[in-house]
Coordinates of C-alpha atoms in Angstrom, one line a residue:
M1 CA 69.2 94.9 139.5
N2 CA 70.1 92.2 139.9
K3 CA 71.0 95.8 141.6
A4 CA 71.1 96.7 138.4
K5 CA 67.5 96.6 137.8
G6 CA 66.5 98.7 140.4
G7 CA 66.2 101.6 137.9
D8 CA 68.5 104.1 136.8
T9 CA 66.2 106.6 138.5
V10 CA 66.0 104.9 141.8
K11 CA 70.0 103.7 141.5
L12 CA 70.3 107.4 141.6
H13 CA 68.5 108.4 144.3
V14 CA 70.0 105.8 146.1
I15 CA 73.1 107.0 145.6
S16 CA 71.9 110.9 146.8
K17 CA 71.4 109.3 150.3
Y18 CA 74.9 109.3 151.2
N19 CA 74.8 112.8 150.6
S20 CA 71.8 113.0 153.3
L21 CA 71.7 115.7 156.3
A22 CA 72.0 113.0 158.7
K23 CA 75.5 111.8 157.5
N24 CA 76.5 115.1 156.3
L25 CA 76.2 115.9 160.0
L26 CA 77.8 112.6 161.5
L27 CA 80.7 113.4 159.2
S28 CA 81.2 116.9 159.6
L29 CA 81.3 115.8 163.9
A30 CA 83.7 113.2 163.7
S31 CA 86.0 115.6 161.9
S32 CA 85.5 118.3 163.8
V33 CA 86.4 116.2 166.6
V34 CA 89.5 115.2 165.5
G35 CA 90.3 118.6 163.6
A36 CA 90.0 120.2 166.7
Y37 CA 92.1 118.1 168.9
G38 CA 94.7 118.7 166.4
L39 CA 94.0 122.5 166.7
M40 CA 94.3 122.7 170.5
C41 CA 97.7 120.7 170.2
L42 CA 98.9 122.8 167.8
V43 CA 97.6 126.1 169.9
W44 CA 99.2 124.1 173.0
V45 CA 102.5 123.7 172.1
V46 CA 103.4 127.7 170.2
T47 CA 102.4 128.8 173.4
G48 CA 105.1 126.9 174.8
L49 CA 103.0 125.0 176.8
K50 CA 101.9 127.3 179.2
Y51 CA 98.2 126.6 179.1
N52 CA 96.5 124.4 181.7
A53 CA 93.8 121.5 181.5
L54 CA 91.1 124.0 181.6
T55 CA 92.2 126.5 179.1
C56 CA 92.9 123.8 176.4
V57 CA 89.4 122.3 176.9
K58 CA 87.9 125.2 176.6
I59 CA 90.0 125.8 173.5
Y60 CA 89.7 122.4 172.1
L61 CA 85.1 123.1 172.7
V62 CA 86.1 126.5 170.6
C63 CA 87.9 125.0 167.6
D64 CA 85.4 121.9 167.8
L65 CA 82.1 124.2 167.2
L66 CA 83.7 126.6 164.8
L67 CA 84.9 123.6 162.8
L68 CA 81.3 121.5 163.1
A69 CA 80.0 125.3 161.6
G70 CA 81.7 125.4 158.6
L71 CA 82.2 121.6 158.1
F72 CA 78.8 121.2 157.8
A73 CA 77.6 124.5 155.9
V74 CA 80.6 123.2 153.2
S75 CA 79.1 119.4 153.1
C76 CA 75.3 120.5 152.7
A77 CA 76.4 123.1 149.7
F78 CA 78.0 120.0 148.1
S79 CA 75.1 118.0 148.4
Y80 CA 72.4 120.2 147.5
Q81 CA 74.9 120.3 144.1
R82 CA 74.7 116.7 144.4
K83 CA 70.9 117.0 144.2
K84 CA 70.6 119.2 141.6
E85 CA 72.8 117.2 139.4
L86 CA 70.7 114.3 140.1
D87 CA 67.7 115.9 139.9
R88 CA 68.9 117.2 136.0
I89 CA 69.8 113.4 135.2
T90 CA 66.2 112.4 136.8
D91 CA 64.9 114.9 134.4
R92 CA 66.9 113.8 131.3
Y93 CA 65.5 109.9 131.8
A94 CA 62.1 110.9 132.2
Q95 CA 62.4 113.3 129.1
F96 CA 64.5 111.5 126.7
G97 CA 64.8 107.9 128.1
S98 CA 68.0 106.6 128.0
D99 CA 70.0 108.3 125.3
D100 CA 73.5 109.1 124.9
E101 CA 73.5 112.0 126.6
Y102 CA 71.6 110.9 129.6
F103 CA 74.8 108.4 130.1
R104 CA 77.3 110.9 129.8
M105 CA 75.5 113.1 132.5
L106 CA 75.2 109.8 134.5
K107 CA 79.1 109.2 134.0
A108 CA 80.4 112.9 135.0
Y109 CA 78.0 112.3 138.0
M110 CA 79.5 109.1 139.1
G111 CA 83.2 110.8 138.5
E112 CA 85.5 109.9 135.8
P113 CA 87.3 107.6 135.6
L114 CA 84.9 105.3 136.6
S115 CA 86.9 102.4 139.0
D116 CA 85.3 98.7 138.4
S117 CA 82.9 98.5 140.6
K118 CA 81.6 101.5 139.2
L119 CA 81.3 100.6 135.7
L120 CA 79.5 97.7 137.6
L121 CA 77.0 100.0 137.9
Y122 CA 76.6 101.8 135.0
A123 CA 76.8 98.9 132.9
S124 CA 73.8 97.7 135.1
C125 CA 72.1 100.8 134.0
H126 CA 72.7 100.3 130.4
L127 CA 70.8 97.3 130.7
E128 CA 67.9 98.9 132.5
G129 CA 67.4 101.3 129.7
G130 CA 67.3 98.8 127.1
R131 CA 70.6 98.9 125.7
Y132 CA 71.5 95.4 126.3
A133 CA 74.5 95.0 123.9
D134 CA 76.0 98.2 125.3
S135 CA 75.8 96.7 128.9
R136 CA 78.3 93.7 128.2
K137 CA 80.6 96.4 126.4
V138 CA 80.8 98.5 129.3
L139 CA 81.3 94.9 131.4
E140 CA 84.1 94.2 128.7
N141 CA 86.2 97.0 130.3
I142 CA 86.2 95.5 133.5
D143 CA 89.3 94.2 135.1
F144 CA 87.3 91.0 137.1
S145 CA 90.0 90.2 139.2
K146 CA 89.1 93.4 141.1
L147 CA 86.1 92.3 141.6
D148 CA 84.9 90.8 144.8
A149 CA 82.8 87.8 145.0
D150 CA 78.9 90.2 145.0
E151 CA 80.4 92.0 142.2
Q152 CA 81.3 88.8 140.1
E153 CA 78.1 87.7 140.6
E154 CA 76.3 90.2 139.4
Y155 CA 78.9 91.0 136.5
F156 CA 77.6 87.8 135.2
N157 CA 73.7 88.6 136.5
I158 CA 74.1 91.6 134.5
C159 CA 75.4 89.2 131.2
L160 CA 72.8 86.7 131.3
Y161 CA 69.7 89.3 131.9
S162 CA 71.1 91.6 129.1
A163 CA 71.0 88.3 126.9
I164 CA 67.7 87.3 128.3
L165 CA 65.7 90.5 127.6
E166 CA 67.1 90.0 123.9
N167 CA 65.5 86.9 123.8
N168 CA 68.7 85.6 122.8
K169 CA 68.5 82.1 124.2
E170 CA 72.0 80.8 122.5
L171 CA 74.0 83.6 124.1
A172 CA 71.6 82.9 127.3
N173 CA 72.5 79.7 127.2
D174 CA 76.2 79.9 126.6
I175 CA 76.5 82.8 129.3
Y176 CA 74.6 80.4 132.2
F177 CA 77.2 77.2 131.6
K178 CA 80.1 79.4 131.6
A179 CA 79.2 80.8 134.6
R180 CA 77.2 78.1 136.5
H181 CA 79.9 78.3 139.2
Y182 CA 79.2 81.7 140.0
F183 CA 75.5 81.5 139.9
D184 CA 75.4 78.7 142.4
R185 CA 78.0 80.4 144.6
A186 CA 75.2 83.3 144.8
V187 CA 71.7 80.5 145.1
M188 CA 73.9 79.1 147.7
A189 CA 75.0 82.2 149.6
G190 CA 71.2 83.4 149.1
K191 CA 72.3 87.1 149.7
N192 CA 71.6 88.6 146.3
R193 CA 67.7 87.4 145.5
Y194 CA 68.1 89.4 142.4
I195 CA 70.1 86.3 140.9
L196 CA 67.0 84.0 141.6
H197 CA 65.0 86.2 139.5
T198 CA 67.1 86.0 136.3
L199 CA 67.8 82.3 137.1
G200 CA 63.6 82.1 136.8
M201 CA 63.8 84.4 134.0
F202 CA 66.7 81.8 132.3
C203 CA 64.1 78.6 133.6
L204 CA 61.0 80.5 131.8
M205 CA 63.2 80.6 128.6
N206 CA 64.1 77.0 128.3
G207 CA 60.4 76.1 129.4
K208 CA 61.7 75.1 132.9
L209 CA 57.8 76.2 134.4
E210 CA 58.5 75.1 137.7
N211 CA 61.6 75.6 138.2
A212 CA 60.8 79.5 136.9
Y213 CA 58.0 79.5 139.5
T214 CA 60.0 78.5 142.3
L215 CA 62.7 80.7 141.7
F216 CA 60.5 83.5 141.4
M217 CA 58.6 82.7 144.4
S218 CA 61.7 82.8 146.6
A219 CA 63.3 86.1 145.1
M220 CA 59.7 88.2 146.4
R221 CA 61.0 87.1 149.5
E222 CA 62.8 90.1 149.7
R223 CA 61.4 93.7 150.5
N224 CA 62.2 95.5 147.2
V225 CA 59.3 96.6 145.2
S226 CA 60.8 96.9 142.3
L227 CA 62.3 93.2 142.1
K228 CA 58.4 92.1 143.2
C229 CA 57.5 93.9 140.6
E230 CA 59.8 91.8 138.2
C231 CA 59.1 88.9 139.9
D232 CA 55.3 89.6 138.9
I233 CA 56.2 89.6 135.6
G234 CA 58.2 86.4 135.0
L235 CA 54.9 84.9 136.6
G236 CA 52.5 86.4 134.7
H237 CA 54.7 84.8 131.7
C238 CA 54.6 81.4 133.7
Y239 CA 50.7 81.1 134.1
L240 CA 50.5 82.6 130.7
A241 CA 52.5 79.4 129.4
S242 CA 50.4 77.3 131.6
G243 CA 47.1 78.3 129.5
D244 CA 45.9 79.8 133.2
K245 CA 45.0 83.4 131.6
E246 CA 43.2 84.9 134.4
S247 CA 46.4 84.4 136.4
A248 CA 48.5 86.1 133.9
K249 CA 46.1 88.9 133.9
E250 CA 46.1 89.5 137.6
M251 CA 49.8 89.3 137.8
C252 CA 50.1 92.3 135.2
Y253 CA 47.4 94.4 137.8
T254 CA 49.5 93.5 140.6
A255 CA 53.2 94.6 138.9
A256 CA 51.7 97.8 137.6
E257 CA 51.0 98.7 140.8
Q258 CA 54.4 98.1 141.9
A259 CA 56.3 99.4 138.5
V260 CA 59.4 102.5 139.3
T261 CA 61.0 101.8 135.8
R262 CA 60.0 103.0 132.4
S263 CA 61.0 99.1 131.5
Q264 CA 59.1 97.5 133.6
A265 CA 55.9 99.1 132.5
M266 CA 56.6 98.9 129.0
R267 CA 57.5 94.9 129.8
I268 CA 54.2 94.6 131.9
R269 CA 52.6 96.0 129.0
E270 CA 54.0 93.4 126.5
L271 CA 52.9 90.6 129.3
M272 CA 49.5 92.4 128.9
I273 CA 48.9 92.0 124.9
L274 CA 50.2 88.7 125.3
V275 CA 47.6 87.7 127.7
E276 CA 44.6 90.1 125.6
E277 CA 45.7 88.1 122.5
E278 CA 44.8 84.2 124.6
Y279 CA 41.6 85.8 125.0
R280 CA 41.2 86.6 122.1
K281 CA 41.6 83.4 120.5
S282 CA 39.5 81.4 123.5
S283 CA 36.6 83.6 122.9

């Protein structure tokens, strides 16, 4: 999405990576090293400082191994439970889409009360679920001053993209001109290529096809399948607006091969319908 546009399910799986086996092992190892040293010192003091260095090392190793095994077991159990929660949320989305229960489950998974950074992610999930006005309502609960520079740019990116997907040109123009400083800063930094895609969609909405094409091609430099799908959809609309039906049709197929969310699949279908209408007009 925007970091947001990676899709609800995709973002949840990104969260789940933080509970990976490798990370659990590293965290357990680091904690056990510190904990074992503390226990060794405690034993040494309690016993009247009578143990020599070799004995202390042995005590340390035993404590370290016991702590490592215990902490690793606990962290794995926690990760397994989190994965089960994630699977339930993913299943809910697959069956019922972005309904109220899905967002209730998602909010509980993210951990209430949500911080400003988590609210930003929560807003992007509403955006991806097609609840554009709701995404902006979530943003209203964020203390903008507490966001870092990247998050501030993402904040306005969600605002603008939600208006674009609503096809609300007046609102999109208003958001862009009020927050132009943040968009210009993001483009200059070149770190968030999702913003380039959003600006491409904004140019497309305002009939600036060449600018839109350039922005989409720039955004596609990032190796992200979901972002490439979004750009292919945008390019399809560019080609269609310029009268190149063949290229627009090709973009539909290219985007379909890389779609990762229900929202993307729906917009590819909408583009294909427009392409088919153009073919019927010319036949």
